[in-house]
Amino acid sequence: MRGSGGDIEGQEMGMLFVLTLEGNIYSCKHCKTHLALSDDIISMSFHCRHGKAYLFDKVVNVTVGKKEERMMMTGMHTVVDIFCVGCGSIVGWKYEAAQEKQQKYKEGKFILERFKVLGPDGSMYVHGPEVQAGGSDAEDA
Ligand SMILES: [Zn+2]
């Protein structure tokens, strides 16, 4: 069977390599770029300033920002922000280093902020009354 219809995602070859994941996928809520699999979730009990966040063993299709020291509830960490390669929006951060021994398991792991990503069933996490001013590109009735 060839030519199965459906959604064709424009992937600009030569500019970016966008990996396609299979399974229960978390994807960028803006451009639907695949970011991570639910199989790779280490913990769902993280929090960030916007609400829930998940810790992932690996995340794809992101670029990293510059390292910074960040004080968190669990101590000082060296982190880099991570950005979706599809649209450049920030989706979370990566732990480069943790100072506390008990936090070392997070090194090299990724946080995706739940409200920045779509869940495996396409669900969007809504946190608080975030009103968008003049959203002229909204097509939902
Ligand atoms: Zn994106």
mmCIF file of C-alpha atoms and ligand atoms in Angstrom:
data_model
loop_
_atom_site.group_PDB
_atom_site.id
_atom_site.type_symbol
_atom_site.label_atom_id
_atom_site.label_comp_id
_atom_site.label_asym_id
_atom_site.label_seq_id
_atom_site.Cartn_x
_atom_site.Cartn_y
_atom_site.Cartn_z
ATOM 1 C CA MET A 1 0.000 0.000 0.000
ATOM 2 C CA ARG A 2 1.426 3.258 -1.045
ATOM 3 C CA GLY A 3 0.380 6.812 -0.785
ATOM 4 C CA SER A 4 -1.425 6.606 2.483
ATOM 5 C CA GLY A 5 -3.069 9.950 2.910
ATOM 6 C CA GLY A 6 -3.192 11.872 6.052
ATOM 7 C CA ASP A 7 -1.002 14.437 7.535
ATOM 8 C CA ILE A 8 2.251 15.085 5.862
ATOM 9 C CA GLU A 9 4.638 16.967 8.013
ATOM 10 C CA GLY A 10 6.901 19.288 6.195
ATOM 11 C CA GLN A 11 10.409 18.457 7.226
ATOM 12 C CA GLU A 12 12.939 20.731 5.705
ATOM 13 C CA MET A 13 15.851 18.560 4.797
ATOM 14 C CA GLY A 14 19.176 20.227 5.083
ATOM 15 C CA MET A 15 18.078 22.625 7.749
ATOM 16 C CA LEU A 16 17.065 20.487 10.635
ATOM 17 C CA PHE A 17 16.953 16.825 11.292
ATOM 18 C CA VAL A 18 13.721 16.059 12.984
ATOM 19 C CA LEU A 19 13.418 12.615 14.489
ATOM 20 C CA THR A 20 10.086 10.884 14.467
ATOM 21 C CA LEU A 21 9.199 8.863 17.517
ATOM 22 C CA GLU A 22 6.751 6.011 17.780
ATOM 23 C CA GLY A 23 4.665 5.181 20.771
ATOM 24 C CA ASN A 24 3.188 7.421 23.396
ATOM 25 C CA ILE A 25 4.635 10.702 22.311
ATOM 26 C CA TYR A 26 4.970 14.025 23.982
ATOM 27 C CA SER A 27 5.231 16.739 21.373
ATOM 28 C CA CYS A 28 5.630 20.472 21.104
ATOM 29 C CA LYS A 29 2.271 22.115 21.548
ATOM 30 C CA HIS A 30 3.101 24.769 18.977
ATOM 31 C CA CYS A 31 4.478 22.783 16.066
ATOM 32 C CA LYS A 32 3.851 19.131 17.055
ATOM 33 C CA THR A 33 7.504 18.220 16.778
ATOM 34 C CA HIS A 34 8.056 14.983 18.665
ATOM 35 C CA LEU A 35 10.032 15.490 21.838
ATOM 36 C CA ALA A 36 9.877 12.431 24.056
ATOM 37 C CA LEU A 37 8.189 9.126 24.813
ATOM 38 C CA SER A 38 6.174 8.287 27.878
ATOM 39 C CA ASP A 39 8.374 5.182 28.212
ATOM 40 C CA ASP A 40 11.260 7.478 29.013
ATOM 41 C CA ILE A 41 9.570 9.269 31.871
ATOM 42 C CA ILE A 42 11.537 8.920 35.064
ATOM 43 C CA SER A 43 9.284 10.999 37.258
ATOM 44 C CA MET A 44 6.037 12.881 36.861
ATOM 45 C CA SER A 45 6.243 14.615 40.179
ATOM 46 C CA PHE A 46 8.314 17.610 39.256
ATOM 47 C CA HIS A 47 7.120 21.138 39.413
ATOM 48 C CA CYS A 48 8.157 24.280 37.681
ATOM 49 C CA ARG A 49 6.914 27.796 37.864
ATOM 50 C CA HIS A 50 4.106 27.000 35.451
ATOM 51 C CA GLY A 51 2.908 23.846 37.158
ATOM 52 C CA LYS A 52 3.684 20.232 36.470
ATOM 53 C CA ALA A 53 6.847 19.045 34.817
ATOM 54 C CA TYR A 54 8.089 15.584 33.914
ATOM 55 C CA LEU A 55 11.602 14.215 34.139
ATOM 56 C CA PHE A 56 12.641 12.287 31.033
ATOM 57 C CA ASP A 57 15.583 10.007 30.432
ATOM 58 C CA LYS A 58 15.900 11.360 26.923
ATOM 59 C CA VAL A 59 14.398 14.029 24.760
ATOM 60 C CA VAL A 60 14.881 14.557 21.038
ATOM 61 C CA ASN A 61 14.560 17.438 18.620
ATOM 62 C CA VAL A 62 15.744 20.085 21.022
ATOM 63 C CA THR A 63 18.588 22.533 21.088
ATOM 64 C CA VAL A 64 20.148 23.711 24.302
ATOM 65 C CA GLY A 65 20.788 27.191 25.593
ATOM 66 C CA LYS A 66 23.692 28.298 27.673
ATOM 67 C CA LYS A 67 24.564 26.837 31.021
ATOM 68 C CA GLU A 68 23.404 28.563 34.121
ATOM 69 C CA GLU A 69 23.306 27.927 37.824
ATOM 70 C CA ARG A 70 19.790 27.699 39.088
ATOM 71 C CA MET A 71 18.575 27.386 42.634
ATOM 72 C CA MET A 72 15.773 24.871 42.875
ATOM 73 C CA MET A 73 13.774 23.397 45.688
ATOM 74 C CA THR A 74 16.218 20.528 45.818
ATOM 75 C CA GLY A 75 19.358 22.633 45.790
ATOM 76 C CA MET A 76 21.681 24.252 43.322
ATOM 77 C CA HIS A 77 21.817 22.804 39.831
ATOM 78 C CA THR A 78 23.614 23.594 36.623
ATOM 79 C CA VAL A 79 21.002 23.568 33.898
ATOM 80 C CA VAL A 80 20.505 24.515 30.283
ATOM 81 C CA ASP A 81 17.197 25.498 28.808
ATOM 82 C CA ILE A 82 15.986 23.317 25.968
ATOM 83 C CA PHE A 83 14.198 24.596 22.896
ATOM 84 C CA CYS A 84 12.085 22.870 20.280
ATOM 85 C CA VAL A 85 13.980 22.659 16.973
ATOM 86 C CA GLY A 86 10.742 23.106 15.076
ATOM 87 C CA CYS A 87 9.662 26.464 16.406
ATOM 88 C CA GLY A 88 12.338 27.553 18.847
ATOM 89 C CA SER A 89 10.038 27.777 21.825
ATOM 90 C CA ILE A 90 11.360 26.798 25.203
ATOM 91 C CA VAL A 91 10.020 23.436 26.331
ATOM 92 C CA GLY A 92 11.957 22.766 29.511
ATOM 93 C CA TRP A 93 15.497 22.308 30.696
ATOM 94 C CA LYS A 94 18.263 19.761 31.083
ATOM 95 C CA TYR A 95 20.230 19.068 34.217
ATOM 96 C CA GLU A 96 23.920 19.298 33.489
ATOM 97 C CA ALA A 97 25.014 18.920 37.073
ATOM 98 C CA ALA A 98 23.582 18.704 40.559
ATOM 99 C CA GLN A 99 25.438 19.639 43.684
ATOM 100 C CA GLU A 100 23.498 17.535 46.141
ATOM 101 C CA LYS A 101 24.417 13.843 46.111
ATOM 102 C CA GLN A 102 20.787 12.752 46.226
ATOM 103 C CA GLN A 103 20.087 14.824 43.122
ATOM 104 C CA LYS A 104 22.870 13.356 40.971
ATOM 105 C CA TYR A 105 20.440 10.978 39.254
ATOM 106 C CA LYS A 106 19.074 13.986 37.399
ATOM 107 C CA GLU A 107 22.344 14.785 35.665
ATOM 108 C CA GLY A 108 22.004 14.466 31.920
ATOM 109 C CA LYS A 109 18.215 14.162 32.244
ATOM 110 C CA PHE A 110 15.550 16.426 30.835
ATOM 111 C CA ILE A 111 12.561 18.259 32.167
ATOM 112 C CA LEU A 112 9.630 18.998 29.912
ATOM 113 C CA GLU A 113 7.190 21.494 31.270
ATOM 114 C CA ARG A 114 3.816 19.843 30.962
ATOM 115 C CA PHE A 115 1.999 22.911 29.757
ATOM 116 C CA LYS A 116 4.510 23.370 26.931
ATOM 117 C CA VAL A 117 3.873 19.975 25.425
ATOM 118 C CA LEU A 118 1.038 17.865 24.133
ATOM 119 C CA GLY A 119 0.513 14.521 25.774
ATOM 120 C CA PRO A 120 0.262 11.152 23.996
ATOM 121 C CA ASP A 121 -3.466 11.633 23.458
ATOM 122 C CA GLY A 122 -3.014 15.167 22.239
ATOM 123 C CA SER A 123 -4.084 16.564 25.540
ATOM 124 C CA MET A 124 -3.033 19.984 26.554
ATOM 125 C CA TYR A 125 -2.320 20.809 30.123
ATOM 126 C CA VAL A 126 -3.889 24.053 31.163
ATOM 127 C CA HIS A 127 -2.638 25.803 34.186
ATOM 128 C CA GLY A 128 -4.327 28.868 35.470
ATOM 129 C CA PRO A 129 -6.214 31.522 33.586
ATOM 130 C CA GLU A 130 -3.745 32.210 30.861
ATOM 131 C CA VAL A 131 -5.561 34.568 28.580
ATOM 132 C CA GLN A 132 -4.074 35.240 25.207
ATOM 133 C CA ALA A 133 -4.521 38.697 23.926
ATOM 134 C CA GLY A 134 -5.831 38.929 20.402
ATOM 135 C CA GLY A 135 -5.238 35.375 19.318
ATOM 136 C CA SER A 136 -6.161 35.840 15.697
ATOM 137 C CA ASP A 137 -4.858 32.431 14.630
ATOM 138 C CA ALA A 138 -7.286 30.480 16.768
ATOM 139 C CA GLU A 139 -9.577 28.449 14.599
ATOM 140 C CA ASP A 140 -11.464 26.470 17.164
ATOM 141 C CA ALA A 141 -15.124 27.243 17.301
HETATM 142 ZN ZN ZN B 1 7.870 23.463 18.465
#
